[in-house]
mmCIF file of C-alpha atoms and ligand atoms in Angstrom:
data_model
loop_
_atom_site.group_PDB
_atom_site.id
_atom_site.type_symbol
_atom_site.label_atom_id
_atom_site.label_comp_id
_atom_site.label_asym_id
_atom_site.label_seq_id
_atom_site.Cartn_x
_atom_site.Cartn_y
_atom_site.Cartn_z
ATOM 1 C CA UNK A 1025 41.625 1.607 -41.812
ATOM 2 C CA UNK A 1026 43.186 -1.769 -41.873
ATOM 3 C CA UNK A 1027 41.114 -4.495 -43.190
ATOM 4 C CA UNK A 1028 41.148 -6.646 -39.691
ATOM 5 C CA UNK A 1029 40.353 -3.571 -38.012
ATOM 6 C CA UNK A 1030 36.997 -3.052 -40.144
ATOM 7 C CA UNK A 1031 36.323 -6.744 -39.524
ATOM 8 C CA UNK A 1032 36.813 -6.350 -35.997
ATOM 9 C CA UNK A 1033 34.435 -3.399 -35.800
ATOM 10 C CA UNK A 1034 31.657 -5.199 -37.663
ATOM 11 C CA UNK A 1035 32.045 -8.114 -35.324
ATOM 12 C CA UNK A 1036 31.266 -5.693 -32.534
ATOM 13 C CA UNK A 1037 28.374 -4.319 -34.126
ATOM 14 C CA UNK A 1038 26.791 -7.565 -35.092
ATOM 15 C CA UNK A 1039 27.786 -8.961 -31.339
ATOM 16 C CA UNK A 1040 26.016 -5.852 -29.918
ATOM 17 C CA UNK A 1041 22.922 -6.196 -32.016
ATOM 18 C CA UNK A 1042 22.590 -9.849 -31.108
ATOM 19 C CA UNK A 1043 22.925 -9.411 -27.331
ATOM 20 C CA UNK A 1044 20.292 -6.740 -27.531
ATOM 21 C CA UNK A 1045 18.018 -8.887 -29.514
ATOM 22 C CA UNK A 1046 18.308 -11.339 -26.835
ATOM 23 C CA UNK A 1047 17.160 -9.054 -24.090
ATOM 24 C CA UNK A 1048 14.113 -10.408 -22.468
ATOM 25 C CA UNK A 1049 10.820 -8.189 -23.190
ATOM 26 C CA UNK A 1050 8.992 -6.003 -20.687
ATOM 27 C CA UNK A 1051 5.488 -7.418 -20.007
ATOM 28 C CA UNK A 1052 2.536 -5.330 -18.395
ATOM 29 C CA UNK A 1053 -0.416 -6.857 -16.664
ATOM 30 C CA UNK A 1054 -3.354 -4.766 -15.504
ATOM 31 C CA UNK A 1055 -6.532 -5.751 -13.708
ATOM 32 C CA UNK A 1056 -8.881 -5.366 -11.052
ATOM 33 C CA UNK A 1057 -8.354 -6.705 -7.357
ATOM 34 C CA UNK A 1058 -9.338 -5.687 -3.842
ATOM 35 C CA UNK A 1059 -11.730 -3.444 -5.275
ATOM 36 C CA UNK A 1060 -9.031 -1.394 -7.028
ATOM 37 C CA UNK A 1061 -7.039 -1.588 -10.306
ATOM 38 C CA UNK A 1062 -3.193 -3.216 -10.189
ATOM 39 C CA UNK A 1063 -0.618 -2.502 -12.945
ATOM 40 C CA UNK A 1064 2.459 -4.487 -13.054
ATOM 41 C CA UNK A 1065 5.568 -4.272 -15.507
ATOM 42 C CA UNK A 1066 8.307 -6.903 -15.400
ATOM 43 C CA UNK A 1067 11.141 -7.912 -17.653
ATOM 44 C CA UNK A 1068 11.220 -11.619 -18.091
ATOM 45 C CA UNK A 1069 11.534 -14.072 -21.130
ATOM 46 C CA UNK A 1070 8.597 -15.566 -19.798
ATOM 47 C CA UNK A 1071 4.951 -14.301 -19.394
ATOM 48 C CA UNK A 1072 4.141 -14.452 -15.794
ATOM 49 C CA UNK A 1073 0.395 -13.348 -15.912
ATOM 50 C CA UNK A 1074 -1.116 -16.616 -14.373
ATOM 51 C CA UNK A 1075 1.260 -16.317 -11.601
ATOM 52 C CA UNK A 1076 0.513 -13.018 -10.876
ATOM 53 C CA UNK A 1077 -3.135 -13.962 -11.042
ATOM 54 C CA UNK A 1078 -2.879 -16.806 -8.705
ATOM 55 C CA UNK A 1079 -0.671 -14.798 -6.113
ATOM 56 C CA UNK A 1080 -3.268 -11.752 -6.084
ATOM 57 C CA UNK A 1081 -5.996 -14.514 -5.663
ATOM 58 C CA UNK A 1082 -4.329 -16.226 -2.657
ATOM 59 C CA UNK A 1083 -3.843 -12.685 -0.928
ATOM 60 C CA UNK A 1084 -7.470 -12.018 -1.541
ATOM 61 C CA UNK A 1085 -8.567 -15.397 -0.205
ATOM 62 C CA UNK A 1086 -6.707 -14.640 3.039
ATOM 63 C CA UNK A 1087 -7.424 -10.961 3.545
ATOM 64 C CA UNK A 1088 -10.509 -9.555 1.821
ATOM 65 C CA UNK A 1089 -13.123 -8.693 3.998
ATOM 66 C CA UNK A 1090 -15.485 -8.478 0.885
ATOM 67 C CA UNK A 1091 -14.637 -12.195 0.045
ATOM 68 C CA UNK A 1092 -17.176 -14.394 1.809
ATOM 69 C CA UNK A 1093 -14.665 -17.459 1.760
ATOM 70 C CA UNK A 1094 -11.647 -15.714 2.897
ATOM 71 C CA UNK A 1095 -9.806 -16.431 6.305
ATOM 72 C CA UNK A 1096 -10.511 -12.931 7.482
ATOM 73 C CA UNK A 1097 -14.097 -13.322 6.899
ATOM 74 C CA UNK A 1098 -14.185 -16.652 8.925
ATOM 75 C CA UNK A 1099 -12.718 -14.654 11.604
ATOM 76 C CA UNK A 1100 -14.921 -11.828 11.574
ATOM 77 C CA UNK A 1101 -18.097 -14.415 11.667
ATOM 78 C CA UNK A 1102 -16.294 -16.006 14.752
ATOM 79 C CA UNK A 1103 -15.977 -19.351 12.570
ATOM 80 C CA UNK A 1104 -13.549 -21.882 14.050
ATOM 81 C CA UNK A 1105 -10.405 -21.374 11.635
ATOM 82 C CA UNK A 1106 -6.882 -22.228 11.304
ATOM 83 C CA UNK A 1107 -5.227 -19.171 9.465
ATOM 84 C CA UNK A 1108 -2.637 -19.460 6.937
ATOM 85 C CA UNK A 1109 0.806 -17.895 6.206
ATOM 86 C CA UNK A 1110 -0.417 -14.888 4.442
ATOM 87 C CA UNK A 1111 -2.889 -13.921 7.189
ATOM 88 C CA UNK A 1112 -0.301 -14.603 9.891
ATOM 89 C CA UNK A 1113 2.454 -12.370 8.148
ATOM 90 C CA UNK A 1114 -0.019 -9.486 7.914
ATOM 91 C CA UNK A 1115 -1.698 -9.864 11.443
ATOM 92 C CA UNK A 1116 1.802 -9.988 13.279
ATOM 93 C CA UNK A 1117 3.043 -7.049 11.031
ATOM 94 C CA UNK A 1118 -0.314 -4.982 12.052
ATOM 95 C CA UNK A 1119 0.059 -5.709 15.628
ATOM 96 C CA UNK A 1120 3.792 -4.414 15.433
ATOM 97 C CA UNK A 1121 2.680 -1.311 14.054
ATOM 98 C CA UNK A 1122 -0.236 -0.521 16.201
ATOM 99 C CA UNK A 1123 2.341 -0.564 18.932
ATOM 100 C CA UNK A 1124 4.794 1.460 17.457
ATOM 101 C CA UNK A 1125 1.918 4.095 16.166
ATOM 102 C CA UNK A 1126 0.502 3.877 19.843
ATOM 103 C CA UNK A 1127 -2.652 2.502 18.066
ATOM 104 C CA UNK A 1128 -3.167 5.074 15.399
ATOM 105 C CA UNK A 1129 -2.972 1.910 13.055
ATOM 106 C CA UNK A 1130 -5.104 -0.761 14.378
ATOM 107 C CA UNK A 1131 -6.723 -3.490 12.430
ATOM 108 C CA UNK A 1132 -9.596 -3.892 14.816
ATOM 109 C CA UNK A 1133 -10.880 -0.506 13.657
ATOM 110 C CA UNK A 1134 -13.442 -2.556 11.135
ATOM 111 C CA UNK A 1135 -16.798 -1.967 13.349
ATOM 112 C CA UNK A 1136 -15.992 1.669 13.319
ATOM 113 C CA UNK A 1137 -15.175 1.859 9.687
ATOM 114 C CA UNK A 1138 -18.146 0.026 8.815
ATOM 115 C CA UNK A 1139 -20.463 2.220 10.996
ATOM 116 C CA UNK A 1140 -18.857 5.431 9.400
ATOM 117 C CA UNK A 1141 -19.916 3.781 5.920
ATOM 118 C CA UNK A 1142 -16.608 3.115 4.630
ATOM 119 C CA UNK A 1143 -16.348 -0.727 5.299
ATOM 120 C CA UNK A 1144 -17.581 -4.055 4.166
ATOM 121 C CA UNK A 1145 -20.731 -3.436 6.021
ATOM 122 C CA UNK A 1146 -23.660 -1.102 5.637
ATOM 123 C CA UNK A 1147 -23.201 1.881 7.509
ATOM 124 C CA UNK A 1148 -25.941 2.914 10.251
ATOM 125 C CA UNK A 1149 -26.737 6.458 11.381
ATOM 126 C CA UNK A 1150 -23.789 7.355 13.550
ATOM 127 C CA UNK A 1151 -23.954 9.547 16.822
ATOM 128 C CA UNK A 1152 -21.521 9.911 19.913
ATOM 129 C CA UNK A 1153 -23.627 7.037 21.784
ATOM 130 C CA UNK A 1154 -23.005 4.560 18.938
ATOM 131 C CA UNK A 1155 -19.067 5.634 18.486
ATOM 132 C CA UNK A 1156 -18.708 5.059 22.490
ATOM 133 C CA UNK A 1157 -20.691 1.500 22.266
ATOM 134 C CA UNK A 1158 -18.545 0.636 19.186
ATOM 135 C CA UNK A 1159 -15.128 1.690 20.934
ATOM 136 C CA UNK A 1160 -15.441 -1.203 23.097
ATOM 137 C CA UNK A 1161 -14.899 -3.622 20.298
ATOM 138 C CA UNK A 1162 -11.938 -2.079 19.004
ATOM 139 C CA UNK A 1163 -8.575 -2.221 20.417
ATOM 140 C CA UNK A 1164 -5.368 -4.303 18.997
ATOM 141 C CA UNK A 1165 -4.506 -5.336 22.683
ATOM 142 C CA UNK A 1166 -7.890 -7.247 22.732
ATOM 143 C CA UNK A 1167 -6.641 -9.879 19.906
ATOM 144 C CA UNK A 1168 -4.114 -12.616 20.079
ATOM 145 C CA UNK A 1169 -2.788 -14.908 17.285
ATOM 146 C CA UNK A 1170 -1.600 -18.253 18.901
ATOM 147 C CA UNK A 1171 -1.242 -21.793 17.381
ATOM 148 C CA UNK A 1172 -2.627 -20.328 14.067
ATOM 149 C CA UNK A 1173 -5.844 -19.181 15.709
ATOM 150 C CA UNK A 1174 -7.064 -15.906 16.496
ATOM 151 C CA UNK A 1175 -8.617 -15.059 19.803
ATOM 152 C CA UNK A 1176 -10.904 -12.204 20.501
ATOM 153 C CA UNK A 1177 -11.719 -10.843 24.099
ATOM 154 C CA UNK A 1178 -14.993 -9.873 22.600
ATOM 155 C CA UNK A 1179 -16.816 -11.709 19.731
ATOM 156 C CA UNK A 1180 -17.955 -8.638 18.298
ATOM 157 C CA UNK A 1181 -14.523 -7.407 17.267
ATOM 158 C CA UNK A 1182 -13.535 -7.558 13.682
ATOM 159 C CA UNK A 1183 -10.796 -6.903 11.448
ATOM 160 C CA UNK A 1184 -10.023 -4.630 8.653
ATOM 161 C CA UNK A 1185 -6.770 -5.125 6.950
ATOM 162 C CA UNK A 1186 -7.487 -2.853 3.954
ATOM 163 C CA UNK A 1187 -4.873 -0.309 5.086
ATOM 164 C CA UNK A 1188 -1.908 -3.036 4.785
ATOM 165 C CA UNK A 1189 -3.281 -5.734 2.286
ATOM 166 C CA UNK A 1190 -2.780 -4.014 -0.932
ATOM 167 C CA UNK A 1191 0.902 -3.156 0.214
ATOM 168 C CA UNK A 1192 1.170 -6.908 1.335
ATOM 169 C CA UNK A 1193 -0.240 -7.974 -1.992
ATOM 170 C CA UNK A 1194 2.553 -6.091 -3.841
ATOM 171 C CA UNK A 1195 5.191 -7.792 -1.678
ATOM 172 C CA UNK A 1196 3.815 -11.328 -2.505
ATOM 173 C CA UNK A 1197 3.918 -10.439 -6.256
ATOM 174 C CA UNK A 1198 7.369 -8.980 -5.944
ATOM 175 C CA UNK A 1199 8.313 -12.155 -4.234
ATOM 176 C CA UNK A 1200 7.007 -14.479 -6.757
ATOM 177 C CA UNK A 1201 8.726 -12.370 -9.606
ATOM 178 C CA UNK A 1202 12.041 -12.697 -7.623
ATOM 179 C CA UNK A 1203 11.560 -16.341 -7.524
ATOM 180 C CA UNK A 1204 11.315 -16.796 -11.199
ATOM 181 C CA UNK A 1205 14.408 -14.653 -11.671
ATOM 182 C CA UNK A 1206 12.953 -11.348 -12.607
ATOM 183 C CA UNK A 1207 15.112 -8.589 -11.448
ATOM 184 C CA UNK A 1208 13.495 -5.551 -13.283
ATOM 185 C CA UNK A 1209 9.907 -4.822 -11.909
ATOM 186 C CA UNK A 1210 7.278 -2.756 -10.789
ATOM 187 C CA UNK A 1211 4.353 -3.823 -9.028
ATOM 188 C CA UNK A 1212 1.266 -1.289 -8.334
ATOM 189 C CA UNK A 1213 -1.960 -2.013 -6.447
ATOM 190 C CA UNK A 1214 -4.098 1.001 -6.173
ATOM 191 C CA UNK A 1215 -1.268 3.459 -5.643
ATOM 192 C CA UNK A 1216 1.126 1.416 -3.528
ATOM 193 C CA UNK A 1217 4.141 0.125 -5.221
ATOM 194 C CA UNK A 1218 7.449 -1.748 -5.320
ATOM 195 C CA UNK A 1219 9.957 -1.183 -7.643
ATOM 196 C CA UNK A 1220 13.324 -2.808 -8.483
ATOM 197 C CA UNK A 1221 15.863 -2.597 -11.126
ATOM 198 C CA UNK A 1222 15.416 -0.488 -14.192
ATOM 199 C CA UNK A 1223 12.321 0.417 -16.283
ATOM 200 C CA UNK A 1224 12.178 -0.298 -20.065
ATOM 201 C CA UNK A 1225 14.151 2.893 -20.894
ATOM 202 C CA UNK A 1226 17.032 1.469 -18.562
ATOM 203 C CA UNK A 1227 16.023 4.141 -16.039
ATOM 204 C CA UNK A 1228 14.871 4.090 -12.431
ATOM 205 C CA UNK A 1229 11.280 3.665 -12.081
ATOM 206 C CA UNK A 1230 9.331 7.077 -11.683
ATOM 207 C CA UNK A 1231 6.391 7.091 -9.190
ATOM 208 C CA UNK A 1232 4.056 9.918 -9.276
ATOM 209 C CA UNK A 1233 2.640 11.346 -6.116
ATOM 210 C CA UNK A 1234 -0.637 12.789 -6.901
ATOM 211 C CA UNK A 1235 -1.663 16.420 -6.421
ATOM 212 C CA UNK A 1236 -4.650 16.044 -3.950
ATOM 213 C CA UNK A 1237 -7.856 17.111 -5.518
ATOM 214 C CA UNK A 1238 -11.351 15.935 -4.355
ATOM 215 C CA UNK A 1239 -12.072 13.737 -6.890
ATOM 216 C CA UNK A 1240 -13.846 10.098 -6.088
ATOM 217 C CA UNK A 1241 -13.556 9.068 -9.590
ATOM 218 C CA UNK A 1242 -9.664 9.246 -9.941
ATOM 219 C CA UNK A 1243 -10.017 10.588 -13.317
ATOM 220 C CA UNK A 1244 -8.185 13.773 -12.491
ATOM 221 C CA UNK A 1245 -4.618 13.038 -11.765
ATOM 222 C CA UNK A 1246 -2.274 15.767 -11.506
ATOM 223 C CA UNK A 1247 0.998 14.909 -9.981
ATOM 224 C CA UNK A 1248 2.552 16.762 -7.266
ATOM 225 C CA UNK A 1249 6.105 15.147 -7.371
ATOM 226 C CA UNK A 1250 7.849 12.430 -9.021
ATOM 227 C CA UNK A 1251 9.883 10.131 -7.108
ATOM 228 C CA UNK A 1252 12.719 7.695 -8.595
ATOM 229 C CA UNK A 1253 12.702 4.551 -7.016
ATOM 230 C CA UNK A 1254 14.535 1.252 -7.288
ATOM 231 C CA UNK A 1255 14.638 -1.414 -4.539
ATOM 232 C CA UNK A 1256 12.253 0.239 -2.585
ATOM 233 C CA UNK A 1257 8.548 0.509 -1.729
ATOM 234 C CA UNK A 1258 6.186 3.482 -1.848
ATOM 235 C CA UNK A 1259 2.596 3.882 -0.207
ATOM 236 C CA UNK A 1260 0.291 6.902 -0.217
ATOM 237 C CA UNK A 1261 -2.772 7.274 1.920
ATOM 238 C CA UNK A 1262 -5.071 10.086 1.391
ATOM 239 C CA UNK A 1263 -8.253 11.699 2.143
ATOM 240 C CA UNK A 1264 -9.069 13.187 -1.138
ATOM 241 C CA UNK A 1265 -10.265 10.014 -2.912
ATOM 242 C CA UNK A 1266 -12.303 8.078 -0.253
ATOM 243 C CA UNK A 1267 -14.683 10.385 1.768
ATOM 244 C CA UNK A 1268 -18.307 11.511 1.882
ATOM 245 C CA UNK A 1269 -20.076 14.495 3.200
ATOM 246 C CA UNK A 1270 -22.486 14.289 5.993
ATOM 247 C CA UNK A 1271 -24.171 17.508 7.318
ATOM 248 C CA UNK A 1272 -21.687 19.515 5.398
ATOM 249 C CA UNK A 1273 -18.676 18.028 7.013
ATOM 250 C CA UNK A 1274 -16.241 15.906 5.012
ATOM 251 C CA UNK A 1275 -15.805 12.452 6.444
ATOM 252 C CA UNK A 1276 -12.375 10.699 5.804
ATOM 253 C CA UNK A 1277 -12.053 7.005 5.469
ATOM 254 C CA UNK A 1278 -9.132 7.067 7.961
ATOM 255 C CA UNK A 1279 -10.465 6.671 11.406
ATOM 256 C CA UNK A 1280 -8.612 7.468 14.658
ATOM 257 C CA UNK A 1281 -9.132 4.068 16.298
ATOM 258 C CA UNK A 1282 -8.738 5.755 19.773
ATOM 259 C CA UNK A 1283 -11.380 8.428 19.462
ATOM 260 C CA UNK A 1284 -13.642 6.471 17.239
ATOM 261 C CA UNK A 1285 -14.172 9.349 14.851
ATOM 262 C CA UNK A 1286 -12.554 10.249 11.124
ATOM 263 C CA UNK A 1287 -9.488 12.334 11.469
ATOM 264 C CA UNK A 1288 -9.964 16.160 10.287
ATOM 265 C CA UNK A 1289 -6.470 17.791 10.231
ATOM 266 C CA UNK A 1290 -5.143 19.642 7.491
ATOM 267 C CA UNK A 1291 -2.959 16.574 6.340
ATOM 268 C CA UNK A 1292 -4.240 15.751 2.891
ATOM 269 C CA UNK A 1293 -2.012 13.023 1.992
ATOM 270 C CA UNK A 1294 1.072 10.992 3.536
ATOM 271 C CA UNK A 1295 3.552 9.035 1.253
ATOM 272 C CA UNK A 1296 5.961 6.520 2.962
ATOM 273 C CA UNK A 1297 8.979 4.806 1.487
ATOM 274 C CA UNK A 1298 10.089 1.551 3.137
ATOM 275 C CA UNK A 1299 11.936 -1.435 2.359
ATOM 276 C CA UNK A 1300 8.577 -3.544 2.076
ATOM 277 C CA UNK A 1301 5.119 -2.376 1.100
ATOM 278 C CA UNK A 1302 3.112 -3.758 3.599
ATOM 279 C CA UNK A 1303 4.982 -1.749 6.165
ATOM 280 C CA UNK A 1304 4.841 1.492 3.889
ATOM 281 C CA UNK A 1305 1.181 1.012 3.555
ATOM 282 C CA UNK A 1306 0.462 0.533 7.098
ATOM 283 C CA UNK A 1307 2.495 3.663 8.220
ATOM 284 C CA UNK A 1308 1.074 5.776 5.322
ATOM 285 C CA UNK A 1309 -2.404 5.048 6.980
ATOM 286 C CA UNK A 1310 -1.083 5.486 10.388
ATOM 287 C CA UNK A 1311 0.438 9.166 9.675
ATOM 288 C CA UNK A 1312 -2.724 10.299 8.480
ATOM 289 C CA UNK A 1313 -4.132 9.630 11.849
ATOM 290 C CA UNK A 1314 -1.090 10.763 13.883
ATOM 291 C CA UNK A 1315 -0.310 14.068 11.832
ATOM 292 C CA UNK A 1316 2.947 15.281 10.432
ATOM 293 C CA UNK A 1317 4.944 16.019 13.816
ATOM 294 C CA UNK A 1318 4.410 12.831 15.212
ATOM 295 C CA UNK A 1319 5.167 11.302 11.989
ATOM 296 C CA UNK A 1320 8.226 12.803 11.304
ATOM 297 C CA UNK A 1321 9.447 11.573 14.837
ATOM 298 C CA UNK A 1322 8.608 8.213 14.082
ATOM 299 C CA UNK A 1323 10.195 8.069 10.682
ATOM 300 C CA UNK A 1324 13.632 8.930 12.265
ATOM 301 C CA UNK A 1325 13.042 5.991 14.713
ATOM 302 C CA UNK A 1326 12.110 3.608 12.186
ATOM 303 C CA UNK A 1327 14.434 4.590 9.347
ATOM 304 C CA UNK A 1328 11.675 5.253 6.949
ATOM 305 C CA UNK A 1329 11.012 8.382 4.702
ATOM 306 C CA UNK A 1330 7.703 10.316 4.094
ATOM 307 C CA UNK A 1331 6.326 13.285 2.263
ATOM 308 C CA UNK A 1332 3.455 15.017 3.370
ATOM 309 C CA UNK A 1333 1.100 17.123 1.604
ATOM 310 C CA UNK A 1334 -1.258 19.401 3.607
ATOM 311 C CA UNK A 1335 -3.368 22.448 3.501
ATOM 312 C CA UNK A 1336 -2.657 25.745 4.988
ATOM 313 C CA UNK A 1337 -5.099 28.034 6.681
ATOM 314 C CA UNK A 1338 -4.869 30.321 3.396
ATOM 315 C CA UNK A 1339 -6.511 27.180 1.384
ATOM 316 C CA UNK A 1340 -3.220 26.800 -0.408
ATOM 317 C CA UNK A 1341 -1.425 23.498 -0.561
ATOM 318 C CA UNK A 1342 1.968 22.881 1.056
ATOM 319 C CA UNK A 1343 4.411 19.949 1.276
ATOM 320 C CA UNK A 1344 7.049 18.675 3.944
ATOM 321 C CA UNK A 1345 9.160 15.748 4.065
ATOM 322 C CA UNK A 1346 11.647 13.859 5.885
ATOM 323 C CA UNK A 1347 15.538 14.522 5.028
ATOM 324 C CA UNK A 1348 16.011 11.205 3.539
ATOM 325 C CA UNK A 1349 13.375 11.874 0.948
ATOM 326 C CA UNK A 1350 15.433 14.035 -1.006
ATOM 327 C CA UNK A 1351 17.466 11.455 -2.738
ATOM 328 C CA UNK A 1352 14.427 10.151 -4.344
ATOM 329 C CA UNK A 1353 13.883 13.519 -6.380
ATOM 330 C CA UNK A 1354 16.769 13.107 -8.486
HETATM 331 P P1 LIG B 1245 -6.315 3.839 0.524
HETATM 332 O O1 LIG B 1245 -7.313 2.520 0.665
HETATM 333 O O2 LIG B 1245 -6.923 5.053 0.200
HETATM 334 O O3 LIG B 1245 -4.986 3.404 -0.321
HETATM 335 P P2 LIG B 1245 -5.511 3.298 3.163
HETATM 336 O O4 LIG B 1245 -4.212 2.261 2.764
HETATM 337 O O5 LIG B 1245 -4.937 4.149 4.253
HETATM 338 O O6 LIG B 1245 -6.007 4.065 2.100
HETATM 339 O O7 LIG B 1245 -6.481 2.555 4.014
HETATM 340 C C1 LIG B 1245 -7.719 2.927 4.372
HETATM 341 C C2 LIG B 1245 -8.748 2.247 4.756
HETATM 342 O O8 LIG B 1245 -8.158 1.471 5.914
HETATM 343 C C3 LIG B 1245 -10.199 2.511 5.175
HETATM 344 O O9 LIG B 1245 -10.990 2.633 4.164
HETATM 345 C C4 LIG B 1245 -10.483 1.434 6.360
HETATM 346 O O10 LIG B 1245 -10.987 0.267 5.877
HETATM 347 C C5 LIG B 1245 -9.042 0.922 6.910
HETATM 348 N N1 LIG B 1245 -8.743 1.847 8.080
HETATM 349 C C6 LIG B 1245 -9.146 3.345 8.457
HETATM 350 N N2 LIG B 1245 -8.574 3.538 9.562
HETATM 351 C C7 LIG B 1245 -7.829 2.867 9.846
HETATM 352 C C8 LIG B 1245 -6.799 3.130 11.058
HETATM 353 N N3 LIG B 1245 -6.590 3.870 11.762
HETATM 354 N N4 LIG B 1245 -5.771 1.726 11.297
HETATM 355 C C9 LIG B 1245 -5.977 0.711 10.296
HETATM 356 N N5 LIG B 1245 -7.001 0.597 9.312
HETATM 357 C C10 LIG B 1245 -7.504 1.839 9.044
HETATM 358 MG MG1 LIG B 1246 -2.578 2.014 3.767
#
């Protein structure tokens, strides 16, 4: 080989090493928020941990019913409050999804969630009379947001955004990362995920769907399926982690706001892929209420994809998915 060729080759090697060395590192940030764990991985020359913390805290201050000083708590306690932009985002999206799901998703479900023992207040002994009396405080059509104020037809009505706030929190962190120029990231809060760009192996992000096993601790985590995601959000709602037994019946934490009772059908989990995580989160919960057939119909109209795990009469586990879901398995 001629000497100039050797020199050129050497130059290429040195240049590639320098380029690789200049690549920003991936950072991982883990913690606890909204009663669950978060896990955030992003490629950046800066450590954005403090920004992540403050973003998550601001969502908590807007939407956590466990936080005494949050906007949602003020509304639930009927204190005169002006709502902020985050609350407004979530309220408006929740109302749209309530309308499109015929009230299967409804943030006014709070009094029922509390009464069944899954909410921010202590449960009571519940019977059909209690359910009937609480139902009069439930219904998304009885609340309005105008001029930054929530008005309720009935002061007993309370809001619970738990089925959308984690997804919204992921969207807020993703937006903050984008603002700081981050192009490759995965933001996960309690199983709801936003993923964009590539992971540290230069591949699409792999997101596992858990195999439903009755396990409150979350220690058992066998995977049913792995999805490959970039530029999309994924949320899963299931009745295998958060449930309790009463008189031998398994009570799910997903309540049908129209009947007042926890859902009892064979659907074990619903995973939704959408452009934003708040939407994916809310539809995943709505689908647990609606059941597979109605959910699949709605997916076609809304251009979202879903993957369902259900139990068969023989006691085995089966799955069903929308056509658009296939591309995420490759
Ligand atoms: P997870 O917390 O397991 O991710 P979800 O996103 O489905 O599950 O949220 C479930 C929570 O949402 C319940 O614990 C309750 O607070 C609330 N919820 C229950 N049923 C409904 C419903 N039909 N519409 C809106 N929120 C609901
Ligand atoms: Mg949800």
